[in-house]
PDB file of C-alpha atoms in Angstrom:
ATOM      1  CA  UNK A 282       0.000   0.000   0.000  1.00  0.00           C
ATOM      2  CA  UNK A 283       1.247   3.440  -0.924  1.00  0.00           C
ATOM      3  CA  UNK A 284       2.124   5.955   1.721  1.00  0.00           C
ATOM      4  CA  UNK A 285       0.708   9.271   0.527  1.00  0.00           C
ATOM      5  CA  UNK A 286       1.586  12.866   1.248  1.00  0.00           C
ATOM      6  CA  UNK A 287      -1.375  15.076   0.352  1.00  0.00           C
ATOM      7  CA  UNK A 288      -0.170  18.625  -0.300  1.00  0.00           C
ATOM      8  CA  UNK A 289      -2.751  21.393  -0.020  1.00  0.00           C
ATOM      9  CA  UNK A 290      -1.669  24.744  -1.468  1.00  0.00           C
ATOM     10  CA  UNK A 291      -3.255  28.073  -2.319  1.00  0.00           C
ATOM     11  CA  UNK A 292      -3.117  31.789  -1.534  1.00  0.00           C
ATOM     12  CA  UNK A 293      -3.698  33.362   1.875  1.00  0.00           C
ATOM     13  CA  UNK A 294      -7.361  33.294   2.866  1.00  0.00           C
ATOM     14  CA  UNK A 295      -8.435  30.713   0.282  1.00  0.00           C
ATOM     15  CA  UNK A 296      -9.627  28.203   2.884  1.00  0.00           C
ATOM     16  CA  UNK A 297      -6.688  25.806   3.308  1.00  0.00           C
ATOM     17  CA  UNK A 298      -7.140  25.469   7.074  1.00  0.00           C
ATOM     18  CA  UNK A 299     -10.822  24.465   7.006  1.00  0.00           C
ATOM     19  CA  UNK A 300     -10.317  22.006   4.158  1.00  0.00           C
ATOM     20  CA  UNK A 301      -7.131  20.554   5.654  1.00  0.00           C
ATOM     21  CA  UNK A 302      -8.989  19.698   8.864  1.00  0.00           C
ATOM     22  CA  UNK A 303     -11.803  17.969   6.987  1.00  0.00           C
ATOM     23  CA  UNK A 304      -9.378  16.107   4.708  1.00  0.00           C
ATOM     24  CA  UNK A 305      -7.188  15.009   7.605  1.00  0.00           C
ATOM     25  CA  UNK A 306     -10.206  13.662   9.482  1.00  0.00           C
ATOM     26  CA  UNK A 307     -11.477  11.811   6.394  1.00  0.00           C
ATOM     27  CA  UNK A 308      -8.030  10.298   5.659  1.00  0.00           C
ATOM     28  CA  UNK A 309      -7.105   9.606   9.288  1.00  0.00           C
ATOM     29  CA  UNK A 310      -4.109  11.863   8.672  1.00  0.00           C
ATOM     30  CA  UNK A 311      -2.217  14.403  10.718  1.00  0.00           C
ATOM     31  CA  UNK A 312      -1.209  17.857   9.430  1.00  0.00           C
ATOM     32  CA  UNK A 313       2.290  19.219   8.891  1.00  0.00           C
ATOM     33  CA  UNK A 314       2.398  23.004   8.568  1.00  0.00           C
ATOM     34  CA  UNK A 315       4.353  24.361   5.613  1.00  0.00           C
ATOM     35  CA  UNK A 316       4.106  27.937   6.842  1.00  0.00           C
ATOM     36  CA  UNK A 317       7.536  29.427   7.517  1.00  0.00           C
ATOM     37  CA  UNK A 318       6.093  31.869  10.077  1.00  0.00           C
ATOM     38  CA  UNK A 319       3.834  29.496  12.002  1.00  0.00           C
ATOM     39  CA  UNK A 320       7.027  27.835  13.226  1.00  0.00           C
ATOM     40  CA  UNK A 321       7.508  30.797  15.579  1.00  0.00           C
ATOM     41  CA  UNK A 322       5.666  30.351  18.871  1.00  0.00           C
ATOM     42  CA  UNK A 323       5.065  34.066  19.513  1.00  0.00           C
ATOM     43  CA  UNK A 324       3.313  34.822  16.192  1.00  0.00           C
ATOM     44  CA  UNK A 325       0.041  32.967  16.677  1.00  0.00           C
ATOM     45  CA  UNK A 326      -2.344  35.760  15.664  1.00  0.00           C
ATOM     46  CA  UNK A 327      -0.443  37.312  12.752  1.00  0.00           C
ATOM     47  CA  UNK A 328       0.250  33.941  11.138  1.00  0.00           C
ATOM     48  CA  UNK A 329      -3.258  32.536  11.687  1.00  0.00           C
ATOM     49  CA  UNK A 330      -1.676  29.574  13.464  1.00  0.00           C
ATOM     50  CA  UNK A 331      -4.005  26.663  14.212  1.00  0.00           C
ATOM     51  CA  UNK A 332      -6.070  27.166  17.331  1.00  0.00           C
ATOM     52  CA  UNK A 333      -6.000  24.841  20.344  1.00  0.00           C
ATOM     53  CA  UNK A 334      -9.380  23.490  19.221  1.00  0.00           C
ATOM     54  CA  UNK A 335      -8.091  22.771  15.686  1.00  0.00           C
ATOM     55  CA  UNK A 336      -5.010  21.059  17.090  1.00  0.00           C
ATOM     56  CA  UNK A 337      -7.266  18.899  19.269  1.00  0.00           C
ATOM     57  CA  UNK A 338      -9.334  17.891  16.249  1.00  0.00           C
ATOM     58  CA  UNK A 339      -6.258  16.831  14.243  1.00  0.00           C
ATOM     59  CA  UNK A 340      -2.639  16.454  15.386  1.00  0.00           C
ATOM     60  CA  UNK A 341      -0.437  19.238  13.931  1.00  0.00           C
ATOM     61  CA  UNK A 342       3.337  19.324  13.480  1.00  0.00           C
ATOM     62  CA  UNK A 343       5.852  22.107  12.763  1.00  0.00           C
ATOM     63  CA  UNK A 344       3.806  24.760  14.568  1.00  0.00           C
ATOM     64  CA  UNK A 345       5.155  27.006  17.350  1.00  0.00           C
ATOM     65  CA  UNK A 346       8.498  25.221  17.694  1.00  0.00           C
ATOM     66  CA  UNK A 347      10.854  28.218  17.421  1.00  0.00           C
ATOM     67  CA  UNK A 348      11.664  31.425  19.299  1.00  0.00           C
ATOM     68  CA  UNK A 349      11.688  34.670  17.291  1.00  0.00           C
ATOM     69  CA  UNK A 350      15.481  34.862  17.566  1.00  0.00           C
ATOM     70  CA  UNK A 351      16.055  31.319  16.234  1.00  0.00           C
ATOM     71  CA  UNK A 352      17.694  30.937  12.832  1.00  0.00           C
ATOM     72  CA  UNK A 353      15.873  28.552  10.522  1.00  0.00           C
ATOM     73  CA  UNK A 354      16.101  27.606   6.846  1.00  0.00           C
ATOM     74  CA  UNK A 355      14.247  25.628   4.199  1.00  0.00           C
ATOM     75  CA  UNK A 356      17.082  23.074   4.292  1.00  0.00           C
ATOM     76  CA  UNK A 357      16.517  22.527   8.025  1.00  0.00           C
ATOM     77  CA  UNK A 358      12.792  22.227   7.339  1.00  0.00           C
ATOM     78  CA  UNK A 359      13.410  19.544   4.684  1.00  0.00           C
ATOM     79  CA  UNK A 360      15.603  17.530   7.055  1.00  0.00           C
ATOM     80  CA  UNK A 361      13.167  17.757   9.963  1.00  0.00           C
ATOM     81  CA  UNK A 362      10.036  17.026   7.928  1.00  0.00           C
ATOM     82  CA  UNK A 363      11.602  14.061   6.105  1.00  0.00           C
ATOM     83  CA  UNK A 364      12.564  12.543   9.485  1.00  0.00           C
ATOM     84  CA  UNK A 365       9.063  13.298  10.790  1.00  0.00           C
ATOM     85  CA  UNK A 366       7.460  11.656   7.735  1.00  0.00           C
ATOM     86  CA  UNK A 367       9.543   8.506   8.284  1.00  0.00           C
ATOM     87  CA  UNK A 368       8.037   8.287  11.757  1.00  0.00           C
ATOM     88  CA  UNK A 369       4.473   9.269  10.810  1.00  0.00           C
ATOM     89  CA  UNK A 370       4.292   6.826   7.875  1.00  0.00           C
ATOM     90  CA  UNK A 371       5.038   3.993  10.287  1.00  0.00           C
ATOM     91  CA  UNK A 372       1.816   4.886  12.111  1.00  0.00           C
ATOM     92  CA  UNK A 373      -0.476   5.892   9.229  1.00  0.00           C
ATOM     93  CA  UNK A 374      -0.869   5.746   5.436  1.00  0.00           C
ATOM     94  CA  UNK A 375      -1.671   9.426   4.807  1.00  0.00           C
ATOM     95  CA  UNK A 376      -0.142  12.699   5.944  1.00  0.00           C
ATOM     96  CA  UNK A 377      -1.298  16.189   4.974  1.00  0.00           C
ATOM     97  CA  UNK A 378       1.165  19.009   4.245  1.00  0.00           C
ATOM     98  CA  UNK A 379      -0.377  22.455   3.971  1.00  0.00           C
ATOM     99  CA  UNK A 380       0.675  26.087   4.093  1.00  0.00           C
ATOM    100  CA  UNK A 381       1.674  29.058   2.013  1.00  0.00           C
ATOM    101  CA  UNK A 382       5.481  28.795   1.961  1.00  0.00           C
ATOM    102  CA  UNK A 383       6.179  27.261  -1.436  1.00  0.00           C
ATOM    103  CA  UNK A 384       9.919  27.030  -0.767  1.00  0.00           C
ATOM    104  CA  UNK A 385       9.121  24.783   2.213  1.00  0.00           C
ATOM    105  CA  UNK A 386       6.672  22.703   0.183  1.00  0.00           C
ATOM    106  CA  UNK A 387       9.221  22.313  -2.622  1.00  0.00           C
ATOM    107  CA  UNK A 388      11.870  21.365  -0.043  1.00  0.00           C
ATOM    108  CA  UNK A 389       9.731  18.383   0.983  1.00  0.00           C
ATOM    109  CA  UNK A 390       8.377  17.437  -2.462  1.00  0.00           C
ATOM    110  CA  UNK A 391      11.501  18.017  -4.576  1.00  0.00           C
ATOM    111  CA  UNK A 392      14.357  18.417  -2.128  1.00  0.00           C
ATOM    112  CA  UNK A 393      16.821  21.246  -1.673  1.00  0.00           C
ATOM    113  CA  UNK A 394      20.339  21.527  -3.029  1.00  0.00           C
ATOM    114  CA  UNK A 395      22.986  20.457  -0.526  1.00  0.00           C
ATOM    115  CA  UNK A 396      24.212  23.909   0.497  1.00  0.00           C
ATOM    116  CA  UNK A 397      26.369  24.093   3.644  1.00  0.00           C
ATOM    117  CA  UNK A 398      24.930  25.405   6.912  1.00  0.00           C
ATOM    118  CA  UNK A 399      26.511  28.770   7.700  1.00  0.00           C
ATOM    119  CA  UNK A 400      28.344  29.238  10.979  1.00  0.00           C
ATOM    120  CA  UNK A 401      27.506  32.066  13.398  1.00  0.00           C
ATOM    121  CA  UNK A 402      30.817  33.879  12.850  1.00  0.00           C
ATOM    122  CA  UNK A 403      30.242  34.183   9.090  1.00  0.00           C
ATOM    123  CA  UNK A 404      26.629  35.241   9.632  1.00  0.00           C
ATOM    124  CA  UNK A 405      27.687  38.031  12.040  1.00  0.00           C
ATOM    125  CA  UNK A 406      30.409  39.256   9.652  1.00  0.00           C
ATOM    126  CA  UNK A 407      28.011  39.482   6.714  1.00  0.00           C
ATOM    127  CA  UNK A 408      25.289  41.169   8.753  1.00  0.00           C
ATOM    128  CA  UNK A 409      27.792  43.887   9.759  1.00  0.00           C
ATOM    129  CA  UNK A 410      28.752  44.388   6.114  1.00  0.00           C
ATOM    130  CA  UNK A 411      25.106  44.381   4.994  1.00  0.00           C
ATOM    131  CA  UNK A 412      24.202  47.283   7.281  1.00  0.00           C
ATOM    132  CA  UNK A 413      25.883  49.698   4.878  1.00  0.00           C
ATOM    133  CA  UNK A 414      23.859  48.675   1.797  1.00  0.00           C
ATOM    134  CA  UNK A 415      20.205  48.827   0.827  1.00  0.00           C
ATOM    135  CA  UNK A 416      19.030  45.903  -1.291  1.00  0.00           C
ATOM    136  CA  UNK A 417      15.518  44.559  -1.824  1.00  0.00           C
ATOM    137  CA  UNK A 418      16.065  40.952  -0.752  1.00  0.00           C
ATOM    138  CA  UNK A 419      18.550  41.017   2.121  1.00  0.00           C
ATOM    139  CA  UNK A 420      18.034  37.492   3.468  1.00  0.00           C
ATOM    140  CA  UNK A 421      18.753  35.739   0.168  1.00  0.00           C
ATOM    141  CA  UNK A 422      21.708  38.004  -0.695  1.00  0.00           C
ATOM    142  CA  UNK A 423      23.249  37.619   2.760  1.00  0.00           C
ATOM    143  CA  UNK A 424      22.859  33.847   2.645  1.00  0.00           C
ATOM    144  CA  UNK A 425      24.588  33.602  -0.747  1.00  0.00           C
ATOM    145  CA  UNK A 426      27.452  35.774   0.524  1.00  0.00           C
ATOM    146  CA  UNK A 427      27.740  33.674   3.689  1.00  0.00           C
ATOM    147  CA  UNK A 428      28.238  30.567   1.560  1.00  0.00           C
ATOM    148  CA  UNK A 429      30.918  32.299  -0.541  1.00  0.00           C
ATOM    149  CA  UNK A 430      32.828  33.627   2.488  1.00  0.00           C
ATOM    150  CA  UNK A 431      32.678  30.357   4.392  1.00  0.00           C
ATOM    151  CA  UNK A 432      33.486  27.879   1.611  1.00  0.00           C
ATOM    152  CA  UNK A 433      35.398  29.870  -0.995  1.00  0.00           C
ATOM    153  CA  UNK A 434      32.956  28.577  -3.624  1.00  0.00           C
ATOM    154  CA  UNK A 435      30.229  30.438  -5.470  1.00  0.00           C
ATOM    155  CA  UNK A 436      26.678  29.979  -4.269  1.00  0.00           C
ATOM    156  CA  UNK A 437      25.579  28.822  -7.726  1.00  0.00           C
ATOM    157  CA  UNK A 438      28.128  25.979  -7.677  1.00  0.00           C
ATOM    158  CA  UNK A 439      25.909  24.270  -5.093  1.00  0.00           C
ATOM    159  CA  UNK A 440      22.711  24.720  -7.122  1.00  0.00           C
ATOM    160  CA  UNK A 441      22.040  21.450  -8.938  1.00  0.00           C
ATOM    161  CA  UNK A 442      18.236  21.765  -8.786  1.00  0.00           C
ATOM    162  CA  UNK A 443      17.819  18.011  -9.194  1.00  0.00           C
ATOM    163  CA  UNK A 444      14.550  16.642  -7.865  1.00  0.00           C
ATOM    164  CA  UNK A 445      15.127  14.066  -5.124  1.00  0.00           C
ATOM    165  CA  UNK A 446      13.217  10.804  -5.149  1.00  0.00           C
ATOM    166  CA  UNK A 447      10.808  10.393  -2.234  1.00  0.00           C
ATOM    167  CA  UNK A 448       9.710   7.057  -0.718  1.00  0.00           C
ATOM    168  CA  UNK A 449       6.043   8.051  -0.863  1.00  0.00           C
ATOM    169  CA  UNK A 450       3.639   9.347  -3.464  1.00  0.00           C
ATOM    170  CA  UNK A 451       2.679  13.032  -3.524  1.00  0.00           C
ATOM    171  CA  UNK A 452      -0.767  14.346  -4.424  1.00  0.00           C
ATOM    172  CA  UNK A 453      -0.999  18.139  -4.779  1.00  0.00           C
ATOM    173  CA  UNK A 454      -4.293  19.992  -4.480  1.00  0.00           C
ATOM    174  CA  UNK A 455      -4.381  23.688  -5.372  1.00  0.00           C
ATOM    175  CA  UNK A 456      -7.200  25.897  -4.093  1.00  0.00           C
ATOM    176  CA  UNK A 457      -8.427  29.078  -5.724  1.00  0.00           C
ATOM    177  CA  UNK A 458     -11.268  31.573  -5.405  1.00  0.00           C
ATOM    178  CA  UNK A 459     -12.397  34.598  -7.432  1.00  0.00           C
ATOM    179  CA  UNK A 460     -10.136  37.557  -6.631  1.00  0.00           C
ATOM    180  CA  UNK A 461     -12.922  39.722  -5.151  1.00  0.00           C
ATOM    181  CA  UNK A 462     -14.021  36.919  -2.823  1.00  0.00           C
ATOM    182  CA  UNK A 463     -10.428  36.253  -1.779  1.00  0.00           C
ATOM    183  CA  UNK A 464      -9.816  39.940  -0.999  1.00  0.00           C
ATOM    184  CA  UNK A 465     -12.977  40.092   1.093  1.00  0.00           C
ATOM    185  CA  UNK A 466     -11.938  36.982   3.042  1.00  0.00           C
ATOM    186  CA  UNK A 467      -8.494  38.506   3.676  1.00  0.00           C
ATOM    187  CA  UNK A 468     -10.059  41.796   4.816  1.00  0.00           C
ATOM    188  CA  UNK A 469     -12.298  39.917   7.272  1.00  0.00           C
ATOM    189  CA  UNK A 470      -9.311  37.898   8.510  1.00  0.00           C
ATOM    190  CA  UNK A 471      -7.274  41.045   9.193  1.00  0.00           C
ATOM    191  CA  UNK A 472     -10.166  42.654  11.092  1.00  0.00           C
ATOM    192  CA  UNK A 473     -10.480  39.483  13.192  1.00  0.00           C
ATOM    193  CA  UNK A 474      -6.713  39.454  13.843  1.00  0.00           C
ATOM    194  CA  UNK A 475      -6.866  43.046  15.078  1.00  0.00           C
ATOM    195  CA  UNK A 476      -9.802  42.162  17.326  1.00  0.00           C
ATOM    196  CA  UNK A 477      -7.818  39.159  18.635  1.00  0.00           C
ATOM    197  CA  UNK A 478      -4.848  41.343  19.644  1.00  0.00           C
ATOM    198  CA  UNK A 479      -2.566  41.562  16.589  1.00  0.00           C
ATOM    199  CA  UNK A 480      -1.267  45.006  17.586  1.00  0.00           C
ATOM    200  CA  UNK A 481      -0.091  43.779  20.982  1.00  0.00           C
ATOM    201  CA  UNK A 482       1.461  40.662  19.430  1.00  0.00           C
ATOM    202  CA  UNK A 483       3.376  42.801  16.931  1.00  0.00           C
TER     203      UNK A 483
END
């Protein structure tokens, strides 16, 4: 029997959470969050993290595991989720992966190039150098420079972009809604977040 990872994707506010709960219950599956911000424990409101009630309905993983000051990467996510899937597939046939961080979803479905983990000394050096420039995508630029400084190799030399084979099948489901309906749902979500204390959380 196939072990199956059901991947539920779609834009913010499209209804992934509600559908993921229903799907997980129907498939006797648990949910792995693929939201790069829901990993942080102190961002529950602003990230629309699953509620205590939702987590009681269906077991959730990769939610609220980090402090705001913790460094984390898509490569770490791939490693942790692949180890988690090994364990979960021993207990069940289906697991649901859902969230809005496509880099994290691709890390699990396709794999990430084997780029070295950067040490703290290199990270600090590059952050000091970065403070004198103004670029539009600082995290990605800094990370590429960290790799160059630490290894003496270009960042692109590590980029093979070869899809890794996975020991389970992957079914992807993409959700969509008309733009006007999506915008209205997002507006209502933001109003609810403010009512729930988003300003204080921020």
